[in-house]
CSV table of C-alpha atoms in Angstrom, one decimal:
chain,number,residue,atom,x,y,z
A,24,UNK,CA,0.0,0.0,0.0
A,25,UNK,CA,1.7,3.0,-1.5
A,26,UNK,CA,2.1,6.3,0.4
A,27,UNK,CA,3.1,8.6,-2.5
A,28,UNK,CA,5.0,12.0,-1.3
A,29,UNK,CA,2.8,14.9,0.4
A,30,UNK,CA,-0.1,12.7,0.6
A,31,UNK,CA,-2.6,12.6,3.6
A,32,UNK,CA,-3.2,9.4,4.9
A,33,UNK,CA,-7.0,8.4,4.9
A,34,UNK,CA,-7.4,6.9,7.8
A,35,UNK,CA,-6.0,7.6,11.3
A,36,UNK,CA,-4.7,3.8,11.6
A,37,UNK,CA,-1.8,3.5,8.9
A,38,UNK,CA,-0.8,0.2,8.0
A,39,UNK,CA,2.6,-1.2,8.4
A,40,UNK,CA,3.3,-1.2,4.7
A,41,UNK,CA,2.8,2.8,4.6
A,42,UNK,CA,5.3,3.4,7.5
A,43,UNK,CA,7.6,1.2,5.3
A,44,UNK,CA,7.2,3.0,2.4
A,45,UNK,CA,7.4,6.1,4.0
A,46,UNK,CA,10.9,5.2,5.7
A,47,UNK,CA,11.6,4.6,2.2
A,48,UNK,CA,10.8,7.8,0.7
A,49,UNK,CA,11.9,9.8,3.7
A,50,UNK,CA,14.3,7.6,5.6
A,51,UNK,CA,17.5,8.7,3.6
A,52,UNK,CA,16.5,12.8,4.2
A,53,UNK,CA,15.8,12.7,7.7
A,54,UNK,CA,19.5,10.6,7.9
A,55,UNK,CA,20.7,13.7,6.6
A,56,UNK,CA,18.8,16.1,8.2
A,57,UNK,CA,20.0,14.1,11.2
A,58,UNK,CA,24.1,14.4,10.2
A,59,UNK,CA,23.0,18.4,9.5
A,60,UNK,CA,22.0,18.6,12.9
A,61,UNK,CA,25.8,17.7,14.3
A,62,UNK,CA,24.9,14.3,14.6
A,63,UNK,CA,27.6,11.5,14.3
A,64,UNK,CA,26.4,8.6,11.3
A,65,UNK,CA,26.0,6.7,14.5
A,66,UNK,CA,24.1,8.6,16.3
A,67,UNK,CA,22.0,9.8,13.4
A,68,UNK,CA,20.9,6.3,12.8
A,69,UNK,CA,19.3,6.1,16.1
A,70,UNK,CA,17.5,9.6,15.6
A,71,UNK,CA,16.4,8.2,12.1
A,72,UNK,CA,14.6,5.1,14.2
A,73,UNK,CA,13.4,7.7,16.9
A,74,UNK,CA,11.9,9.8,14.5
A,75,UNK,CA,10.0,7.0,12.2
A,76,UNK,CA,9.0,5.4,15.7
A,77,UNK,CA,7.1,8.7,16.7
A,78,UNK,CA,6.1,9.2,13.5
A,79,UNK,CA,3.9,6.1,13.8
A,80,UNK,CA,2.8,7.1,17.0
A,81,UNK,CA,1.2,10.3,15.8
A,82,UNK,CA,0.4,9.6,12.3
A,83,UNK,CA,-3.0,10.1,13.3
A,84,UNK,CA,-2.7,13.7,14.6
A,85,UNK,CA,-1.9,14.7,10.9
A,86,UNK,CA,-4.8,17.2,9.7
A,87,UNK,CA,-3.4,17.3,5.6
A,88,UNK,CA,-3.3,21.2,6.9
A,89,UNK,CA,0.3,21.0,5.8
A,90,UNK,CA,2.1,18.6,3.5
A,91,UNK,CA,3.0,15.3,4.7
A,92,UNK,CA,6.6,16.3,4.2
A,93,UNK,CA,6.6,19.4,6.2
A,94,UNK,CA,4.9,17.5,9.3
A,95,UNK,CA,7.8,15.0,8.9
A,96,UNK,CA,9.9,17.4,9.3
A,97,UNK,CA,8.3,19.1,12.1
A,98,UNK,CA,8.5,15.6,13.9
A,99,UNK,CA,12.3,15.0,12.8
A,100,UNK,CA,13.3,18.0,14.1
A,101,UNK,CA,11.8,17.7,17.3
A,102,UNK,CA,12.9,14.6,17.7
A,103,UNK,CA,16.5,15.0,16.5
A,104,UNK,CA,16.7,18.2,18.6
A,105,UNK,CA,15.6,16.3,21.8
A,106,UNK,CA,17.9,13.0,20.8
A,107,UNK,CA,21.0,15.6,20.1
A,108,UNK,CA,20.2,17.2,24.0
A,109,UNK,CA,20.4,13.7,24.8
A,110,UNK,CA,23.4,13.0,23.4
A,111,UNK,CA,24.9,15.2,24.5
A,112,UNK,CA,24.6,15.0,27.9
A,113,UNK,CA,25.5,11.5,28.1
A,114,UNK,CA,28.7,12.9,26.2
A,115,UNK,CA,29.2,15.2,28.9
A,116,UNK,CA,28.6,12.6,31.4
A,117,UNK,CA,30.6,10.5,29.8
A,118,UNK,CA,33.6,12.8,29.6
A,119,UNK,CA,33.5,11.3,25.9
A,120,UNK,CA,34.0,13.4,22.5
A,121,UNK,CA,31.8,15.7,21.5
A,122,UNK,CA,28.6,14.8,19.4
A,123,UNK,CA,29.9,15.5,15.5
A,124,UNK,CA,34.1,14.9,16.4
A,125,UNK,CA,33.7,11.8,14.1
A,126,UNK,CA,33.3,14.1,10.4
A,127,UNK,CA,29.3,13.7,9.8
A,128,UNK,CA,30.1,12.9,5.7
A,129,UNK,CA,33.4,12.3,3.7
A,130,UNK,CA,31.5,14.5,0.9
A,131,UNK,CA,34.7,16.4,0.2
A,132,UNK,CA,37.3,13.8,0.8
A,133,UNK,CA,37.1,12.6,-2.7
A,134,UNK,CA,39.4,11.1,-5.1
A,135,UNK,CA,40.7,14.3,-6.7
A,136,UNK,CA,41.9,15.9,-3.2
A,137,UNK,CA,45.3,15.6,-1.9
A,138,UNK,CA,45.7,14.4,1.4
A,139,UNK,CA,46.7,18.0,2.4
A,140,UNK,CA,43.9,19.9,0.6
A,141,UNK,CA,41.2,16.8,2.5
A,142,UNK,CA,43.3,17.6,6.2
A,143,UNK,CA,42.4,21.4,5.3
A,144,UNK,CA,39.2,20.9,4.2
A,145,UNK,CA,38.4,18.7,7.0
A,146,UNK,CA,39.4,21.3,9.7
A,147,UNK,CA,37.6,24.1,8.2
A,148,UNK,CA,34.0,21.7,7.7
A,149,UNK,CA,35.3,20.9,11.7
A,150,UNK,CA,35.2,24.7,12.4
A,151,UNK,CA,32.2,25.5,10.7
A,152,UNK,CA,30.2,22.7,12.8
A,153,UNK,CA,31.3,24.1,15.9
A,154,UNK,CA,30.9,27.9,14.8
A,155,UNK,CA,27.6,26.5,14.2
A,156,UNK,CA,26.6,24.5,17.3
A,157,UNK,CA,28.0,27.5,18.8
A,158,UNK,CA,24.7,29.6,17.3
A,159,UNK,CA,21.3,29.3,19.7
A,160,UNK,CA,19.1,26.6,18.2
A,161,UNK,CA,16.4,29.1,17.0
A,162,UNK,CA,19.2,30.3,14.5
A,163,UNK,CA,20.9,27.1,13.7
A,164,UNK,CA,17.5,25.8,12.9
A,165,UNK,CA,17.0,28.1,10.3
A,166,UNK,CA,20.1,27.9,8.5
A,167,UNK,CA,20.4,23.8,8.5
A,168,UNK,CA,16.7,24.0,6.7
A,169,UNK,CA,17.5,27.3,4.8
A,170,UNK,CA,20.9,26.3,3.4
A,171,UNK,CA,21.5,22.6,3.9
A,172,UNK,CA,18.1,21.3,3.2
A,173,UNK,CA,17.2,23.8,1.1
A,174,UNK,CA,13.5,25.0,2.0
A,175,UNK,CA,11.5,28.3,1.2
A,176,UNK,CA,10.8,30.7,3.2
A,177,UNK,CA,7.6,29.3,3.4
A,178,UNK,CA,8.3,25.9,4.3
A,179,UNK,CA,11.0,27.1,7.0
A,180,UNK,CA,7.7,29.0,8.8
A,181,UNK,CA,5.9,25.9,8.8
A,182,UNK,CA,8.2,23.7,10.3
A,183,UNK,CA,9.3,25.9,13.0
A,184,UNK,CA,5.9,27.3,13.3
A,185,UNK,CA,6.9,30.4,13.3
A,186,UNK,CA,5.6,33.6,10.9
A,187,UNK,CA,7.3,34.0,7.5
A,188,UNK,CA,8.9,37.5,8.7
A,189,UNK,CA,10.3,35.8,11.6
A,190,UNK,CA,12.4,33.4,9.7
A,191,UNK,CA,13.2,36.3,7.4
A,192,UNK,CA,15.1,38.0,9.9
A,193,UNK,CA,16.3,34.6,11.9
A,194,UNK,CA,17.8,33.8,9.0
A,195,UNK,CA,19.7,37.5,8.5
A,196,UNK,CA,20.8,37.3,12.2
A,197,UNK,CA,22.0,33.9,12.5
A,198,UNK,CA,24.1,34.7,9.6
A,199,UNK,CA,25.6,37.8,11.2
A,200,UNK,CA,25.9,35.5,14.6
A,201,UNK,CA,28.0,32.6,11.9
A,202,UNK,CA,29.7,34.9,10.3
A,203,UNK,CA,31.2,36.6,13.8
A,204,UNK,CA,31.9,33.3,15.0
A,205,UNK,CA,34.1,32.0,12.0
A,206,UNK,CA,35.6,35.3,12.4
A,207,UNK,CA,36.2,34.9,16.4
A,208,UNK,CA,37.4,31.3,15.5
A,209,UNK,CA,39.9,32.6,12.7
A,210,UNK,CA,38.5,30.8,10.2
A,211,UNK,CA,38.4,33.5,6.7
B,58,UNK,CA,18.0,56.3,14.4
B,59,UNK,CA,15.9,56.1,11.6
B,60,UNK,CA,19.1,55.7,9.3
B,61,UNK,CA,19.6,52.4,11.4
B,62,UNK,CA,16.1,51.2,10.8
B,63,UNK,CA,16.4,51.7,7.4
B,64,UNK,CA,19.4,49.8,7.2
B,65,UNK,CA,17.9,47.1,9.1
B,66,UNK,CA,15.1,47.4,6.5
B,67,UNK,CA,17.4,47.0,3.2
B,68,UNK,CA,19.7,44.3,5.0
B,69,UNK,CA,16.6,41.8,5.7
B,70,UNK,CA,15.7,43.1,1.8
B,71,UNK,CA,19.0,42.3,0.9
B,72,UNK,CA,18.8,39.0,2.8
B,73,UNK,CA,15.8,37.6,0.9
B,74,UNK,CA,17.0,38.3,-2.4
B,75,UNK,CA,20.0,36.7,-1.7
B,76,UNK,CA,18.1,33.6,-1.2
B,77,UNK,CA,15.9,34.0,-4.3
B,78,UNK,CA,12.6,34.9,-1.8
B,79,UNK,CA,12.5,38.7,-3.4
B,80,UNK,CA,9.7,39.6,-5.4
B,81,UNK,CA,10.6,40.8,-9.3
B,82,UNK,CA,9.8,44.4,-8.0
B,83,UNK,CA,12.3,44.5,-5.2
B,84,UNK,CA,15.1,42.2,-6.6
B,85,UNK,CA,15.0,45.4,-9.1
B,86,UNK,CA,15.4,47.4,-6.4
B,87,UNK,CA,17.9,45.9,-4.4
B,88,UNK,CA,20.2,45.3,-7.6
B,89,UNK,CA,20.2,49.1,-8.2
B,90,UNK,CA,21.0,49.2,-4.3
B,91,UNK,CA,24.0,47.2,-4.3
B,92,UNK,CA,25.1,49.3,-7.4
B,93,UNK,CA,25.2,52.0,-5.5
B,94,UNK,CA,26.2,50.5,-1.7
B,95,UNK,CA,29.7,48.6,-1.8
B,96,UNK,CA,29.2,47.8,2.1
B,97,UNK,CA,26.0,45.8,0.7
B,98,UNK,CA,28.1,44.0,-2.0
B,99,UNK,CA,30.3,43.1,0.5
B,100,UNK,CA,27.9,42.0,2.7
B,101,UNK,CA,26.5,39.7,0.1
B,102,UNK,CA,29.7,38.4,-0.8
B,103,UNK,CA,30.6,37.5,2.9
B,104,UNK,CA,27.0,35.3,2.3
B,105,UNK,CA,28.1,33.6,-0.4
B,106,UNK,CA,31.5,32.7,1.5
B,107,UNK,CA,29.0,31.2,4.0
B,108,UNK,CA,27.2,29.5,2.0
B,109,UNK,CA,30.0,27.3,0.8
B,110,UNK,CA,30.8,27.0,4.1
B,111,UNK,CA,27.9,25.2,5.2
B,112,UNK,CA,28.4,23.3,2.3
B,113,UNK,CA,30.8,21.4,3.4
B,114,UNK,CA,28.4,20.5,5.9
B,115,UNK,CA,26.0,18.8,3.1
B,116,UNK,CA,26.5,15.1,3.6
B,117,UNK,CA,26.5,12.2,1.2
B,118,UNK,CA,23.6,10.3,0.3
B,119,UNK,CA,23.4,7.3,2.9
B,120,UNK,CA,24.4,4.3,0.9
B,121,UNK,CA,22.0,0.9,0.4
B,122,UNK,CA,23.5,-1.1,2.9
B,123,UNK,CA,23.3,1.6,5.5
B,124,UNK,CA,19.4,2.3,4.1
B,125,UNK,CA,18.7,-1.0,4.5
B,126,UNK,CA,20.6,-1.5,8.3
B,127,UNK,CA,18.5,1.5,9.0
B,128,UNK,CA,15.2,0.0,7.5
B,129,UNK,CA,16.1,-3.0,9.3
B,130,UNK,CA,16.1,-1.4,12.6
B,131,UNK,CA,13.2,0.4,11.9
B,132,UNK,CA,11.2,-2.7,11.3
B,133,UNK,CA,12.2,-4.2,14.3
B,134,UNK,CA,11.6,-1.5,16.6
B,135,UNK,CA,8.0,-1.2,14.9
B,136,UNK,CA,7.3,-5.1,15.4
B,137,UNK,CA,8.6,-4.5,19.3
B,138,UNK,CA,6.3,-1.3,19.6
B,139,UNK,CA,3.5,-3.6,18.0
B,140,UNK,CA,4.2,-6.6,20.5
B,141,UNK,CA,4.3,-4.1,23.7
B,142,UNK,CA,1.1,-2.6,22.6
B,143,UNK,CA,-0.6,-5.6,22.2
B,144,UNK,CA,0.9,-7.3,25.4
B,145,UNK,CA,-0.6,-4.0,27.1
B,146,UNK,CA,-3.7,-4.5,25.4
B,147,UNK,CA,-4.2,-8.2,26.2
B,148,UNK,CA,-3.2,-7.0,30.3
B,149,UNK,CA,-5.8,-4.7,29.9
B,150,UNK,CA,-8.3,-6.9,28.6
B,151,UNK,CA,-7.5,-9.3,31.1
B,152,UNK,CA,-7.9,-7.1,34.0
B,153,UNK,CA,-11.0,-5.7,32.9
B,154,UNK,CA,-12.4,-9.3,33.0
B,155,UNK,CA,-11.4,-9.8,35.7
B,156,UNK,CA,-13.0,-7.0,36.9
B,157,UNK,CA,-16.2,-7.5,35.5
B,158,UNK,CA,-16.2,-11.6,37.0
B,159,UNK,CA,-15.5,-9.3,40.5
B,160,UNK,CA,-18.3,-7.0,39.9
B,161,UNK,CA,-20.6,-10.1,38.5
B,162,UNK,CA,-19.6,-12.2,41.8
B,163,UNK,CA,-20.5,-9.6,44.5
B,164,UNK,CA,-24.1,-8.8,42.9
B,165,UNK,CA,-24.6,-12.5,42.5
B,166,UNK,CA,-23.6,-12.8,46.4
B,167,UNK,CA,-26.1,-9.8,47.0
B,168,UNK,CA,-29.1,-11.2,45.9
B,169,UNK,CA,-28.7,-15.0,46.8
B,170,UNK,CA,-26.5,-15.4,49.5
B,171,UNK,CA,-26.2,-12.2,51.7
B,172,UNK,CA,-29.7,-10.9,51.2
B,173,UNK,CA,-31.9,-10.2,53.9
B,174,UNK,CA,-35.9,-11.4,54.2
B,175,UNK,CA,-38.7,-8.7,53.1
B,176,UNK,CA,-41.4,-10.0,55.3
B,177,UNK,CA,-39.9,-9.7,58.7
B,178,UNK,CA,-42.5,-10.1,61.5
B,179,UNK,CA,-43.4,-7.6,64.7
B,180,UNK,CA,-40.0,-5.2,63.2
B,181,UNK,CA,-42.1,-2.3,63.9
B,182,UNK,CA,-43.0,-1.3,67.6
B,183,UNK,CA,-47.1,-0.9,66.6
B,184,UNK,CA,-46.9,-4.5,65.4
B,185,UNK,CA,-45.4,-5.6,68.5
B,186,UNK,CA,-48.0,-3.5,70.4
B,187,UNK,CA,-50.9,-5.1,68.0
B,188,UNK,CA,-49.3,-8.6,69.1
B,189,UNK,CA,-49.2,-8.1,72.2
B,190,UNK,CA,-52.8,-6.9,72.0
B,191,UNK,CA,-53.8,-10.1,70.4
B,192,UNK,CA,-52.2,-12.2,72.8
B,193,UNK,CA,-54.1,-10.6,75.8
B,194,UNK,CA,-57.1,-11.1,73.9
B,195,UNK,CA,-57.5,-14.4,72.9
B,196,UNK,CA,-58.7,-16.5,76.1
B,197,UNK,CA,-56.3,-18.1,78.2
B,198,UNK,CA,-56.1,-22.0,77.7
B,199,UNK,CA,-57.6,-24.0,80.4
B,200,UNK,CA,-54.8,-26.5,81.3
C-alpha cells in the first residue's frame, strides 16, 4: 500500500506497509537532516529510528493542513533536537567526545583531493560545525533548513511554526551570529 | 536612528534576495541598491563565503546497505512497539475481565447469599403493640 510524497493518509490507523514506504521515501533525508543537525552517522541512525518510531505514534494527529513532508519534518526535528540534547549530555557525562568529532560525511574527501587539501578541508568543515553548534538553536534551525536542506521561506515558517517575517530575519541574524563566529574562530 | 532602521530594512531586503525569496519588483530594487552601496556587495559576498561554508556541511547520500541496516532497525523496533502494545492491550483486557467476573460475583452474592428477608414479623413497635394486644385477647387455655 503506496504512500506517495505529500499525501494525507486516509485513515487515522496506517498500516505497516505505509510506514515502510514512507521510511523509504523519507528515511534517507531525515539521515541527513539528522548528520545536518551535528549528529555523528552513529548517532544519526538512532534519531532516524526515533523519529519514524514517533512518526507512527502520531500519524494520526496529521490534519493534511500542511504537507506530509513538512509535518515529517516538524517531527524529525523535534525529535532529533531532543535525541541531540540527549546526546549530549551523556557525552558530557561521559567525559567522551563531543557529538559531530567523528566528520558527519566524507563528501569532500574525494578522489581528486590531496591528502593536504582533505586535512584542510576537514578542519575548516570541523570549524564551521562548531561555529555553528556554537549559534542558539532558534538560528541554527534556520540555517540547517534554509541552506542545507534547502527549503523556502515558506516551508521554513511551517516547520518551525513560526511567521514567515520571523524566519526572514532569523535567517539574517543567524548569519551575522555565523559569520562573527568563523571570524572569532579565525576561520576566513 | 531612523538611518539604522532603514538599514535594518534594506539588509533583511537584501537578505531575501539573496536567497531567491524577493519579489521581481524588489530584486530590481535591491540590484540598483548594491550598485550603489559597496558595504552591501560586501555584505553579500561574505553570504556567499558562508554559504559554501555550510556546504561542506552537506553530507552524502546514505548508501543501500546503511538504508537498509537502518530500515532493518526500523522494522524491528516497529514489530517491538507492536508486541508491547498488544501485550498492554491483552493485560488490559484481562484485568478488565477480571473485573467485571468481581463486579458479577458480588451482585450474585447480594441477591442469593447475603440478602436479607422482606417480610420480617413484629420489626415495627405498633406490630409488636398489636401482638401483644392479640395475645391478651385471645382466652387463656384451660390447662
Amino acid at each position: 500500500m503506496p504512500l506517495p510524497k505529500d499525501q494525507k493518509p486516509t485513515t487515522a490507523k496506517v498500516a505497516p506497509e505505509q510506514l515502510e514506504e514512507l521510511f523509504r521515501v523519507y528515511g534517507s533525508k531525515i539521515y541527513g537532516l539528522a548528520l545536518r543537525c551535528g549528529l555523528a552517522p552513529k548517532e544519526a541512525e538512532d534519531g532516524v529510528q526515533e523519529v519514524f518510531l514517533k512518526v507512527q505514534r502520531r500519524i494520526s494527529t496529521f490534519r493534511g493542513e500542511a504537507a506530509l513532508s513538512t509535518w515529517l519534518y516538524q517531527v524529525a526535528l523535534n525529535t532529533l533536537r531532543d535525541h541531540r540534547r540527549k546526546v549530549v549530555r551523556q557525552t558530557r557525562a561521559t567525559s567522551m567526545s563531543l557529538v559531530s568529532d567523528q566528520p558527519a560525511d566524507p563528501t569532500f574527501c574525494g578522489d581528486s583531493a590531496t591528502p593536504v587539501e582533505e586535512a584542510s578541508i576537514s578542519e575548516r568543515r570541523q570549524m564551521v560545525r562548531d561555529a555553528l553548534d556554537r549559534l542558539p538553536p532558534k538560528f541554527r534551525e534556520v540555517l540547517i533548513l534554509r541552506e542545507l536542506e534547502g527549503m523556502s521561506y515558506r516551508d521554513v515558517a511551517r516547520v518551525l511554526k513560526v511567521k514567515q517575517g520571523t524566519v526572514e530575519s532569523r535567517i539574517f541574524r543567524a548569519r551575522e551570529r555565523l559569520g562573527a563566529e568563523l571570524k572569532r574562530m579565525g576561520v576566513n | 536612528m531612523k538611518q539604522r532602521k532603514e538599514d535594518q530594512a534594506w539588509d533583511l531586503r537584501l537578505s531575501a534576495w539573496f536567497d531567491g525569496e524577493a519579489s521581481d519588483m524588489d530584486a530590481a530594487e535591491v540590484r540598483a541598491h548594491l550598485m550603489e552601496s559597496p558595504e552591501s556587495r560586501a555584505k553579500v559576498q561574505q553570504w556567499r563565503s558562508l554559504r559554501e561554508d555550510l556546504a561542506l556541511l552537506q553530507p552524502e547520500e546514505p548508501s543501500a546497505e546503511q538504508l537498509f541496516t537502518m530500515q532493518s532497525r526500523f522494522e524491528d523496533g516497529l514489530a517491538n512497539e507492536v508486541f508491547r502494545v498488544a501485550r498492554a492491550l491483552r493485560l488490559w483486557n484481562r484485568a478488565a475481565v477480571l473485573l467485571l467476573a468481581l463486579g458479577f460475583g458480588m451482585w450474585v452474592a447480594d441477591r442469593l447469599l447475603l440478602s436479607v428477608p422482606t417480610d420480617t414479623y413484629a420489626s415495627e413497635p405498633s406490630a409488636i403493640d398489636e401482638a401483644i394486644r392479640e395475645f391478651l385477647a385471645a382466652p387463656a387455655s384451660q390447662d
